[in-house]
Amino acid sequence: MRSFPTAPLSFLSLLLFTATAFAQPTPIQADISSLLADIRSKEPIRRYEALETLTKLGPSAGQAVPELEKLLVDDDELARVLAASALVRVEPDNAQQKQAAVQALARTMTETTRSEIRREAASGLARLGAPAVPAAIEVLGSQLPETRILAAETLARIGAAAGEAVPTLITLLDDDDAKVRATATRALGRIGQVDRLSIPALTLRLQDSSPTVRAAAADALGEFGPVAKEAAKALALALQDHEHDCCRAAAGALERLGTGAEAATPALIDLLEKGDDDASAHAACALANVGDQAVPLLVTAMKNEKARYWAMLALAEIGPTAKPAVPELVSMLADKDPNVRREVLLCLGGIGHGATASLPDIVEHLSDADPSVQQAAAFALGNLGDVSSETIEALGRALEGDDSLLVVVAARSLLRLDSLDESMKARAQQLLLARVKHPDLHVRVAVIKAFAEIPETTDAMQAALIHSLRMSEPPGVLSSASDTLVQIGERAIPSLVAALRDDETRLGALIILGRIGSKAQTAVPAIAYSLDNREPKVRHAALIALGNIGPSAQRAIPAVEKALRDPDRQVRDAAAYALHAINGGAAESTP
């Protein structure tokens, strides 16, 4: 057995992984006495293993409570931290035990000289949530900057439930240590709208001497969303910050302010013209979120060659209320540059039914000399709502060409029309299905994405998507098929359950069912069956899926409990996550 007297926590995971990989299985209903004996052992690794196992066993390990309580005052700091975590899992509804755990963790944070132990104790406090807030506030007064930082990070992880910490965190914005100021700033952002007192204090930090603090202040103000509109002008000034990260953070914050960023509109337009691509992208999103109030300035910005692309993206995101921009966009269809014509057509497609006046001009560009412009025109026509019979005929002619990408886009647009007759619908569906295995990867991905945008996906389309989940498929095909099936959602569940019977598609189907989440509850028996699969990655994916489905997966609990004894460490961790989530536990990071 390996000794563990002084090993830093950075090696703890490796040691525990190695030790537990060869440990004898511990049944859920096993005699806890062997674990209690290990807790009393003088060998640290045995104690840590036992405490970890008790944490996973949760309420079924109730007889271990007296020993866990003793460990809260043990001289072994790591044992104290692990015992506190185990205690609140074993007795999750016991407020007194929770407070005892809080005090043990807070004491460890302030007394230990080991940074890794301090970090572990802080993580334990964060997991306890609201009951840990008063203790974390007290730790904010530590003489050590590192401890103050960890306490602020703890409150940030607790989030909105840490509202009572706001006044103390505001005082830390004047701390001599820039890292402390930055961490307190982030914490105020994560706590967010619970207390708007933070907004003026954070706004002042946009002028901090540290660029890290300035960027953190902008990010934090963005967390408040539209209620921080009083900071819009200050954020607009921050767009001129000579530090790239600060400028980008200010643009990102204005993006999250939504309509509250209206006062910053001129500065955002200026950034479209002068900023780098990253900052310009944030500015375009911010302008889109401002909405139709930004349209006049965006129309003007389109006349600037550098700003044109970003302005059109913003107008497309604004959608139908960007209708006043349509005449200027139509005039730009005469541009000699096919790239400009293509982007204009995509923008008109984004504006959608607000751009119906441009219909004849869009149809005309189905015959453009540039293939990418033709494809953009076909795409736009599928976004304008019901169109004339002449337009349908024009799209129908596009189905007859040799350009497979144009055929796919035209078929997608036709299938989005309510007025399409059955014969044309059948033809468009057939042409899409015929290209689902096309040798050109771009065409295949376009077909798969088209399925996501069609109101009715047929059984044949779903079968094609399932086939695209095979592990031999290129990554682009796999990810697009996964995203499309998630969008289809509940209607795809029977097909996904069937895919669990195929070795080639099983893993992909499990991942998708997990992404669908609680709506995939009818698939629980089939998912649970996959827990007996010989492949650890399949068992892991099945457990994550069951955890994401949550309380609706109760019938799978016996199989999940069995997986706690799996020889693979990652599978055991996934089982602990699933069991916690199924039993209604708060959301945690998936292992």
Coordinates of C-alpha atoms in Angstrom, one line a residue:
M1 CA 0.0 0.0 0.0
R2 CA 1.4 3.4 -1.0
S3 CA 2.0 5.9 1.8
F4 CA 0.6 9.4 1.5
P5 CA 2.0 11.5 4.3
T6 CA 3.2 14.6 2.4
A7 CA 2.2 14.2 -1.2
P8 CA 0.9 17.5 -2.7
L9 CA -2.8 17.5 -3.7
S10 CA -1.7 17.8 -7.4
F11 CA -0.8 14.1 -7.1
L12 CA -3.9 13.1 -5.1
S13 CA -6.0 12.3 -8.1
L14 CA -3.3 10.1 -9.6
L15 CA -2.8 8.2 -6.4
L16 CA -6.5 7.7 -5.7
F17 CA -7.1 6.7 -9.3
T18 CA -4.3 4.1 -9.1
A19 CA -5.2 2.8 -5.7
T20 CA -8.9 2.5 -6.4
A21 CA -8.5 0.9 -9.8
F22 CA -7.2 -2.3 -8.1
A23 CA -9.4 -2.1 -5.0
Q24 CA -11.9 -4.8 -4.2
P25 CA -15.5 -3.8 -5.1
T26 CA -17.6 -2.4 -2.3
P27 CA -21.3 -3.3 -2.7
I28 CA -23.7 -0.5 -1.9
Q29 CA -25.3 -2.5 0.9
A30 CA -22.0 -3.9 2.2
D31 CA -20.9 -4.0 5.8
I32 CA -19.7 -0.4 6.4
S33 CA -17.5 -1.7 9.2
S34 CA -14.6 -2.4 6.8
L35 CA -14.7 1.2 5.7
L36 CA -14.8 2.4 9.2
A37 CA -11.7 0.4 10.0
D38 CA -10.0 2.0 7.0
I39 CA -11.0 5.5 8.3
R40 CA -9.2 4.7 11.6
S41 CA -6.1 3.4 9.8
K42 CA -2.8 5.2 10.2
E43 CA -2.2 4.8 6.5
P44 CA -3.4 8.0 4.8
I45 CA -4.2 6.4 1.5
R46 CA -6.6 3.9 3.1
R47 CA -8.4 6.7 5.0
Y48 CA -8.8 8.8 1.9
E49 CA -10.1 5.9 -0.2
A50 CA -12.6 5.0 2.5
L51 CA -13.8 8.6 2.8
E52 CA -14.2 8.9 -1.0
T53 CA -16.2 5.7 -1.0
L54 CA -18.5 6.9 1.8
T55 CA -19.1 10.1 -0.1
K56 CA -20.3 8.1 -3.1
L57 CA -22.4 5.8 -1.0
G58 CA -24.3 8.8 0.4
P59 CA -27.3 8.2 2.7
S60 CA -26.8 4.4 2.7
A61 CA -23.6 5.0 4.8
G62 CA -25.5 6.5 7.7
Q63 CA -23.8 4.3 10.3
A64 CA -20.5 6.1 9.5
V65 CA -21.7 9.5 10.8
P66 CA -20.1 9.3 14.3
E67 CA -16.7 8.5 12.8
L68 CA -17.1 11.3 10.2
E69 CA -17.9 13.8 12.9
K70 CA -14.7 12.9 14.8
L71 CA -12.7 13.5 11.6
L72 CA -13.9 17.1 11.4
V73 CA -11.4 18.0 14.1
D74 CA -8.7 15.5 13.0
D75 CA -5.1 16.7 12.7
D76 CA -5.0 15.4 9.2
E77 CA -6.1 18.4 7.1
L78 CA -7.1 16.4 4.0
A79 CA -9.0 13.9 6.1
R80 CA -11.0 16.8 7.6
V81 CA -11.8 18.1 4.1
L82 CA -12.9 14.7 2.8
A83 CA -14.9 13.9 5.9
A84 CA -16.8 17.2 5.6
S85 CA -17.7 16.3 2.0
A86 CA -18.7 12.8 3.0
L87 CA -20.8 14.0 5.9
V88 CA -23.0 16.3 3.9
R89 CA -23.6 13.5 1.3
V90 CA -24.4 10.9 3.9
E91 CA -26.8 13.3 5.7
P92 CA -27.8 15.8 3.1
D93 CA -30.8 17.1 5.0
N94 CA -29.2 17.6 8.4
A95 CA -28.6 21.3 8.8
Q96 CA -26.5 20.8 12.0
Q97 CA -24.1 18.5 10.2
K98 CA -23.9 20.9 7.3
Q99 CA -22.8 23.7 9.6
A100 CA -20.3 21.4 11.3
A101 CA -18.8 20.7 7.9
V102 CA -18.8 24.4 7.0
Q103 CA -16.8 25.2 10.1
A104 CA -14.3 22.4 9.5
L105 CA -13.7 23.5 6.0
A106 CA -13.4 27.2 6.9
R107 CA -11.0 26.4 9.7
T108 CA -8.9 24.4 7.3
M109 CA -8.8 27.2 4.8
T110 CA -7.5 29.7 7.3
E111 CA -5.1 27.4 9.3
T112 CA -3.4 25.3 6.7
T113 CA -0.1 26.2 5.2
R114 CA -0.6 24.1 2.1
S115 CA -2.1 25.8 -0.9
E116 CA -3.5 22.6 -2.3
I117 CA -5.4 21.7 0.9
R118 CA -6.7 25.3 1.0
R119 CA -8.0 25.0 -2.5
E120 CA -9.7 21.7 -1.7
A121 CA -11.3 23.1 1.4
A122 CA -12.6 26.1 -0.7
S123 CA -14.1 23.7 -3.3
G124 CA -15.9 21.9 -0.5
L125 CA -17.4 25.1 0.8
A126 CA -18.6 26.1 -2.6
R127 CA -20.3 22.7 -3.0
L128 CA -22.2 23.4 0.2
G129 CA -23.8 26.5 -1.3
A130 CA -25.8 29.0 0.8
P131 CA -25.0 27.6 4.2
A132 CA -21.3 28.3 3.6
V133 CA -21.8 32.0 2.8
P134 CA -21.3 33.4 6.3
A135 CA -18.1 31.4 6.8
A136 CA -16.8 32.4 3.4
I137 CA -17.4 36.1 4.2
E138 CA -15.4 35.7 7.4
V139 CA -12.5 34.1 5.5
L140 CA -12.5 37.2 3.1
G141 CA -10.9 39.0 6.1
S142 CA -7.8 36.7 6.0
Q143 CA -4.3 38.3 6.0
L144 CA -3.3 36.0 3.2
P145 CA -4.1 37.3 -0.3
E146 CA -4.4 33.7 -1.6
T147 CA -7.0 32.9 1.1
R148 CA -9.0 36.0 0.3
I149 CA -8.9 35.0 -3.4
L150 CA -10.1 31.5 -2.7
A151 CA -12.9 32.8 -0.4
A152 CA -14.1 35.2 -3.2
E153 CA -13.9 32.3 -5.7
T154 CA -16.1 30.2 -3.4
L155 CA -18.7 33.0 -3.2
A156 CA -18.6 33.3 -7.0
R157 CA -19.3 29.6 -7.4
I158 CA -22.2 29.8 -4.9
G159 CA -23.6 32.6 -7.1
A160 CA -26.9 34.3 -6.4
A161 CA -27.3 32.6 -3.0
A162 CA -24.3 34.6 -1.8
G163 CA -26.1 38.0 -2.0
E164 CA -25.2 38.9 1.6
A165 CA -21.5 38.9 0.7
V166 CA -21.9 41.8 -1.7
P167 CA -21.0 44.6 0.8
T168 CA -17.8 42.8 1.9
L169 CA -16.8 42.0 -1.7
I170 CA -17.2 45.7 -2.6
T171 CA -14.7 46.6 0.0
L172 CA -12.3 44.2 -1.5
L173 CA -12.4 46.1 -4.8
D174 CA -10.0 48.5 -3.0
D175 CA -7.6 45.7 -2.0
D176 CA -3.9 46.4 -2.5
D177 CA -3.6 43.1 -4.4
A178 CA -4.8 43.2 -8.0
K179 CA -5.6 39.5 -8.0
V180 CA -7.8 40.0 -5.0
R181 CA -9.6 42.9 -6.7
A182 CA -10.1 40.9 -9.9
T183 CA -11.5 37.9 -8.1
A184 CA -13.8 40.0 -6.0
T185 CA -15.0 41.7 -9.2
R186 CA -15.8 38.3 -10.8
A187 CA -17.6 37.2 -7.7
L188 CA -19.8 40.3 -7.8
G189 CA -20.7 39.5 -11.4
R190 CA -21.5 35.9 -10.6
I191 CA -23.8 36.9 -7.7
G192 CA -25.4 39.3 -10.2
Q193 CA -28.8 40.9 -10.0
V194 CA -29.4 39.9 -6.4
D195 CA -27.8 43.2 -5.4
R196 CA -27.5 46.1 -7.8
L197 CA -25.3 48.0 -5.4
S198 CA -22.4 46.3 -7.2
I199 CA -23.0 48.1 -10.5
P200 CA -21.6 51.6 -9.6
A201 CA -18.7 49.9 -7.8
L202 CA -17.9 47.7 -10.8
T203 CA -18.2 50.7 -13.2
L204 CA -15.4 52.5 -11.2
R205 CA -13.2 49.4 -11.7
L206 CA -13.3 50.0 -15.5
Q207 CA -10.6 52.5 -14.7
D208 CA -8.5 50.3 -12.5
S209 CA -4.7 50.5 -12.9
S210 CA -4.7 46.7 -13.6
P211 CA -5.9 45.5 -17.1
T212 CA -6.9 42.2 -15.5
V213 CA -9.2 44.1 -13.1
R214 CA -10.6 46.3 -15.9
A215 CA -11.4 43.3 -18.1
A216 CA -12.9 41.5 -15.1
A217 CA -15.1 44.5 -14.3
A218 CA -16.4 44.6 -17.8
D219 CA -17.2 40.9 -17.7
A220 CA -18.9 41.3 -14.4
L221 CA -21.1 44.1 -15.6
G222 CA -22.1 41.9 -18.5
E223 CA -23.4 39.3 -16.1
F224 CA -26.1 41.8 -14.9
G225 CA -27.6 42.0 -18.4
P226 CA -30.0 44.9 -19.2
V227 CA -30.3 46.0 -15.6
A228 CA -26.7 47.4 -15.9
K229 CA -27.7 49.8 -18.6
E230 CA -26.4 52.7 -16.5
A231 CA -22.9 51.3 -17.2
A232 CA -23.3 51.4 -21.0
K233 CA -21.6 54.8 -21.5
A234 CA -18.6 53.7 -19.3
L235 CA -18.4 50.5 -21.2
A236 CA -18.5 52.5 -24.5
L237 CA -15.4 54.4 -23.2
A238 CA -13.8 51.1 -22.3
L239 CA -14.0 50.1 -26.0
Q240 CA -11.1 52.4 -26.5
D241 CA -8.9 50.7 -23.9
H242 CA -5.4 50.2 -25.3
E243 CA -5.4 46.6 -23.9
H244 CA -7.0 44.2 -26.3
D245 CA -8.5 42.0 -23.6
C246 CA -10.2 45.0 -22.0
C247 CA -11.7 46.2 -25.2
R248 CA -13.0 42.7 -26.1
A249 CA -14.4 42.3 -22.6
A250 CA -16.2 45.7 -22.8
A251 CA -17.7 44.7 -26.2
G252 CA -18.8 41.3 -24.8
A253 CA -20.4 43.1 -21.8
L254 CA -22.4 45.4 -24.1
E255 CA -23.5 42.4 -26.0
R256 CA -25.1 40.9 -22.9
L257 CA -26.7 44.2 -21.9
G258 CA -29.1 43.8 -24.8
T259 CA -31.3 46.8 -25.4
G260 CA -29.6 48.3 -22.4
A261 CA -26.5 49.0 -24.6
E262 CA -28.4 51.5 -26.8
A263 CA -26.4 54.4 -25.3
A264 CA -23.2 52.7 -26.6
T265 CA -24.5 52.3 -30.2
P266 CA -22.2 54.9 -31.8
A267 CA -19.1 53.5 -30.1
L268 CA -20.1 50.0 -31.2
I269 CA -20.5 51.2 -34.8
D270 CA -17.0 52.7 -34.5
L271 CA -15.6 49.4 -33.3
L272 CA -17.1 47.7 -36.4
E273 CA -14.9 50.0 -38.5
K274 CA -11.7 50.0 -36.4
G275 CA -11.6 46.9 -34.2
D276 CA -10.1 43.5 -34.8
D277 CA -12.3 40.6 -35.9
D278 CA -12.9 39.3 -32.3
A279 CA -13.9 42.7 -31.0
S280 CA -16.0 43.5 -34.1
A281 CA -17.9 40.2 -33.7
H282 CA -18.8 41.1 -30.2
A283 CA -19.8 44.6 -31.3
A284 CA -22.0 43.2 -34.1
C285 CA -23.8 40.9 -31.6
A286 CA -24.3 43.8 -29.2
L287 CA -25.8 45.9 -32.0
A288 CA -28.1 43.0 -32.9
N289 CA -29.2 42.8 -29.3
V290 CA -30.0 46.6 -29.3
G291 CA -32.5 45.8 -32.0
D292 CA -34.2 48.0 -34.5
Q293 CA -32.9 51.2 -32.8
A294 CA -29.5 50.3 -34.2
V295 CA -30.7 49.8 -37.8
P296 CA -30.2 53.3 -39.1
L297 CA -26.6 53.4 -38.0
L298 CA -26.0 49.9 -39.3
V299 CA -27.3 50.9 -42.7
T300 CA -24.7 53.8 -42.7
A301 CA -22.0 51.4 -41.5
M302 CA -22.6 49.1 -44.5
K303 CA -21.0 51.9 -46.7
N304 CA -17.7 51.3 -44.9
E305 CA -15.9 48.4 -46.5
K306 CA -14.4 47.1 -43.3
A307 CA -17.6 47.4 -41.3
R308 CA -19.9 46.1 -44.1
Y309 CA -19.7 42.4 -43.3
W310 CA -20.3 42.9 -39.5
A311 CA -23.1 45.3 -40.1
M312 CA -24.9 42.8 -42.3
L313 CA -24.4 40.1 -39.7
A314 CA -26.1 42.4 -37.1
L315 CA -29.0 43.2 -39.4
A316 CA -29.5 39.5 -40.2
E317 CA -29.6 38.8 -36.4
I318 CA -32.1 41.6 -35.8
G319 CA -34.4 39.9 -38.3
P320 CA -37.7 41.3 -39.7
T321 CA -37.6 44.6 -37.8
A322 CA -34.5 45.4 -39.9
K323 CA -36.8 46.0 -42.8
P324 CA -35.7 49.6 -43.3
A325 CA -32.3 48.3 -44.4
V326 CA -33.7 46.3 -47.3
P327 CA -33.5 49.1 -50.0
E328 CA -29.8 49.7 -49.3
L329 CA -29.1 46.0 -49.3
V330 CA -30.9 45.5 -52.7
S331 CA -28.8 48.3 -54.2
M332 CA -25.7 46.4 -53.1
L333 CA -26.7 43.4 -55.1
A334 CA -25.3 45.2 -58.1
D335 CA -21.8 45.1 -56.6
K336 CA -19.1 43.6 -58.8
D337 CA -17.7 41.6 -56.0
P338 CA -19.5 38.2 -55.7
N339 CA -18.5 38.1 -52.0
V340 CA -20.6 41.2 -51.4
R341 CA -23.5 39.9 -53.3
R342 CA -23.4 36.6 -51.4
E343 CA -23.3 38.3 -48.0
V344 CA -26.2 40.7 -49.0
L345 CA -28.4 37.7 -49.9
L346 CA -27.6 35.9 -46.7
C347 CA -28.5 39.1 -44.8
L348 CA -31.8 39.4 -46.7
G349 CA -32.4 35.7 -45.7
G350 CA -31.8 36.6 -42.1
I351 CA -34.2 39.5 -42.2
G352 CA -36.7 37.0 -43.5
H353 CA -40.3 38.1 -44.1
G354 CA -39.2 41.7 -43.5
A355 CA -37.4 41.4 -46.8
T356 CA -40.2 40.2 -49.0
A357 CA -39.9 43.4 -51.2
S358 CA -36.6 42.0 -52.4
L359 CA -38.1 38.8 -53.7
P360 CA -37.7 39.5 -57.4
D361 CA -34.1 40.6 -56.9
I362 CA -33.2 37.4 -55.0
V363 CA -34.8 35.2 -57.6
E364 CA -32.8 37.0 -60.3
H365 CA -29.6 35.9 -58.5
L366 CA -30.5 32.3 -58.8
S367 CA -28.9 32.8 -62.2
D368 CA -25.8 34.7 -61.0
A369 CA -22.5 33.9 -62.6
D370 CA -21.0 32.9 -59.2
P371 CA -22.2 29.5 -57.7
S372 CA -21.9 30.8 -54.1
V373 CA -24.2 33.7 -54.9
Q374 CA -26.7 31.2 -56.5
Q375 CA -26.6 29.1 -53.3
A376 CA -27.1 32.2 -51.1
A377 CA -30.1 33.3 -53.2
A378 CA -31.7 29.8 -52.8
F379 CA -31.1 29.9 -49.1
A380 CA -32.7 33.3 -48.7
L381 CA -35.8 32.2 -50.6
G382 CA -36.5 29.6 -48.0
N383 CA -36.6 32.2 -45.2
L384 CA -39.1 34.7 -46.6
G385 CA -42.3 32.7 -45.8
D386 CA -44.7 31.6 -48.5
V387 CA -43.7 32.8 -52.0
S388 CA -45.2 33.0 -55.4
S389 CA -45.6 30.0 -57.8
E390 CA -43.0 31.7 -60.0
T391 CA -40.5 31.6 -57.2
I392 CA -41.3 27.9 -56.5
E393 CA -40.7 27.2 -60.2
A394 CA -37.4 29.0 -60.1
L395 CA -36.3 26.9 -57.1
G396 CA -37.6 23.8 -58.9
R397 CA -35.3 24.6 -61.8
A398 CA -32.4 24.9 -59.4
L399 CA -33.0 21.3 -58.5
E400 CA -32.1 20.3 -62.0
G401 CA -28.5 21.6 -62.1
D402 CA -25.2 19.9 -61.6
D403 CA -24.2 21.9 -58.5
S404 CA -25.1 19.5 -55.7
L405 CA -24.7 22.2 -53.1
L406 CA -27.2 24.4 -54.9
V407 CA -29.6 21.4 -55.2
V408 CA -29.4 20.8 -51.5
V409 CA -30.0 24.4 -50.5
A410 CA -32.9 24.7 -53.0
A411 CA -34.5 21.5 -51.7
R412 CA -34.1 22.8 -48.2
S413 CA -35.9 26.0 -49.1
L414 CA -38.7 24.3 -50.9
L415 CA -39.4 22.0 -48.0
R416 CA -39.8 25.0 -45.7
L417 CA -42.7 26.3 -47.7
D418 CA -46.3 25.5 -46.5
S419 CA -47.7 25.9 -50.0
L420 CA -45.5 23.3 -51.6
D421 CA -47.5 20.6 -53.5
E422 CA -46.9 16.9 -52.6
S423 CA -45.1 16.0 -55.9
M424 CA -42.5 18.8 -55.5
K425 CA -42.2 17.9 -51.8
A426 CA -41.5 14.3 -52.6
R427 CA -38.9 15.3 -55.3
A428 CA -37.1 17.6 -52.9
Q429 CA -37.0 15.0 -50.2
Q430 CA -35.6 12.4 -52.7
L431 CA -32.9 14.7 -53.9
L432 CA -31.7 15.4 -50.3
L433 CA -31.7 11.7 -49.4
A434 CA -29.8 10.9 -52.6
R435 CA -26.9 13.2 -51.4
V436 CA -26.7 12.1 -47.8
K437 CA -23.6 9.9 -48.8
H438 CA -22.2 12.4 -51.3
P439 CA -18.4 12.2 -51.7
D440 CA -18.1 15.9 -51.1
L441 CA -18.1 16.5 -47.3
H442 CA -19.5 20.0 -47.6
V443 CA -22.6 18.6 -49.5
R444 CA -23.1 15.9 -46.9
V445 CA -23.0 18.3 -44.0
A446 CA -25.3 20.7 -45.9
V447 CA -27.9 17.8 -46.3
I448 CA -27.7 17.0 -42.6
K449 CA -28.1 20.6 -41.6
A450 CA -31.0 20.9 -44.0
F451 CA -32.8 18.1 -42.1
A452 CA -32.7 20.3 -39.0
E453 CA -34.4 23.2 -40.7
I454 CA -37.2 21.2 -42.3
P455 CA -40.5 21.2 -40.3
E456 CA -41.1 17.5 -41.0
T457 CA -38.3 14.9 -40.9
T458 CA -39.3 11.6 -42.5
D459 CA -38.4 8.2 -41.2
A460 CA -35.9 7.9 -44.1
M461 CA -34.2 11.2 -43.0
Q462 CA -33.9 10.0 -39.4
A463 CA -32.4 6.7 -40.6
A464 CA -29.9 8.7 -42.7
L465 CA -29.0 10.7 -39.6
I466 CA -28.6 7.6 -37.5
H467 CA -26.3 6.1 -40.1
S468 CA -24.2 9.3 -39.9
L469 CA -23.4 8.6 -36.3
R470 CA -21.2 5.6 -37.2
M471 CA -17.7 6.0 -35.7
S472 CA -16.1 5.7 -39.1
E473 CA -17.8 8.9 -40.3
P474 CA -15.7 12.2 -40.5
P475 CA -16.0 14.4 -37.4
G476 CA -17.9 17.1 -39.3
V477 CA -20.6 14.6 -40.3
L478 CA -20.8 13.1 -36.8
S479 CA -21.1 16.5 -35.1
S480 CA -23.7 17.8 -37.6
A481 CA -25.8 14.7 -37.3
S482 CA -25.7 14.9 -33.5
D483 CA -26.7 18.5 -33.5
T484 CA -29.6 17.8 -35.9
L485 CA -30.9 14.9 -33.9
V486 CA -30.8 17.0 -30.7
Q487 CA -32.8 19.6 -32.5
I488 CA -35.4 17.0 -33.7
G489 CA -35.6 16.0 -30.0
E490 CA -38.4 13.7 -28.8
R491 CA -39.4 12.7 -32.3
A492 CA -35.9 11.2 -32.8
I493 CA -36.0 9.0 -29.6
P494 CA -37.4 5.8 -31.2
S495 CA -34.7 6.0 -33.8
L496 CA -32.0 6.6 -31.2
V497 CA -33.2 3.7 -29.1
A498 CA -32.9 1.5 -32.1
A499 CA -29.4 2.8 -32.7
L500 CA -28.4 1.5 -29.3
R501 CA -28.5 -2.0 -30.7
D502 CA -25.7 -1.3 -33.2
D503 CA -22.1 -1.3 -32.1
E504 CA -21.3 1.4 -34.6
T505 CA -23.9 3.9 -33.6
R506 CA -24.4 3.1 -29.9
L507 CA -22.0 5.6 -28.4
G508 CA -23.2 8.5 -30.5
A509 CA -26.9 7.7 -29.7
L510 CA -26.1 7.6 -26.0
I511 CA -24.4 11.0 -26.2
I512 CA -27.4 12.5 -28.0
L513 CA -29.9 11.0 -25.6
G514 CA -27.9 12.7 -22.8
R515 CA -28.1 16.0 -24.6
I516 CA -31.8 15.7 -25.1
G517 CA -32.0 15.2 -21.3
S518 CA -35.3 14.8 -19.3
K519 CA -37.3 14.5 -22.5
A520 CA -35.6 11.2 -23.2
Q521 CA -37.1 9.4 -20.3
T522 CA -38.8 6.8 -22.5
A523 CA -35.3 5.6 -23.4
V524 CA -34.2 4.9 -19.8
P525 CA -34.6 1.1 -20.0
A526 CA -32.5 0.9 -23.2
I527 CA -29.9 3.2 -21.8
A528 CA -29.6 1.2 -18.6
Y529 CA -29.1 -2.0 -20.7
S530 CA -26.0 -0.4 -22.1
L531 CA -24.4 -0.3 -18.6
D532 CA -23.5 -4.0 -19.2
N533 CA -21.5 -3.1 -22.3
R534 CA -17.9 -4.2 -22.3
E535 CA -16.6 -0.8 -23.5
P536 CA -16.0 1.6 -20.6
K537 CA -16.7 4.6 -22.8
V538 CA -20.2 3.2 -23.6
R539 CA -20.9 2.6 -19.9
H540 CA -19.7 6.1 -19.1
A541 CA -21.9 7.7 -21.8
A542 CA -24.9 5.7 -20.6
L543 CA -24.4 7.0 -17.0
I544 CA -24.0 10.6 -18.1
A545 CA -27.2 10.2 -20.2
L546 CA -29.1 8.8 -17.2
G547 CA -27.8 11.6 -15.0
N548 CA -28.9 14.2 -17.5
I549 CA -32.4 12.7 -17.7
G550 CA -32.5 13.2 -13.9
P551 CA -35.3 12.0 -11.6
S552 CA -37.2 10.5 -14.5
A553 CA -34.5 7.8 -14.6
Q554 CA -35.4 6.4 -11.1
R555 CA -36.0 2.9 -12.5
A556 CA -32.3 2.7 -13.5
I557 CA -31.0 3.3 -9.9
P558 CA -30.1 -0.4 -9.3
A559 CA -28.0 -0.5 -12.4
V560 CA -26.4 2.8 -11.6
E561 CA -25.6 1.6 -8.0
K562 CA -24.0 -1.5 -9.5
A563 CA -21.8 0.8 -11.7
L564 CA -20.3 2.4 -8.6
R565 CA -18.3 -0.8 -8.4
D566 CA -17.1 -0.7 -12.0
P567 CA -13.4 -1.4 -12.5
D568 CA -13.0 1.8 -14.5
R569 CA -12.5 5.0 -12.4
Q570 CA -14.2 7.3 -14.9
V571 CA -17.2 5.0 -15.0
R572 CA -17.4 5.0 -11.2
D573 CA -17.3 8.8 -11.2
A574 CA -20.0 9.0 -13.8
A575 CA -22.1 6.6 -11.7
A576 CA -21.8 8.9 -8.7
Y577 CA -22.8 11.8 -10.8
A578 CA -25.8 9.9 -12.2
L579 CA -27.0 8.7 -8.8
H580 CA -26.8 12.2 -7.4
A581 CA -28.7 13.7 -10.3
I582 CA -31.4 11.0 -10.4
N583 CA -32.0 11.5 -6.7
G584 CA -32.7 15.2 -7.4
G585 CA -29.3 16.6 -6.4
A586 CA -28.2 20.0 -7.6
A587 CA -26.5 20.1 -11.0
E588 CA -22.8 19.4 -10.9
S589 CA -20.1 19.2 -13.5
T590 CA -20.3 16.0 -15.5
P591 CA -17.2 13.8 -15.0

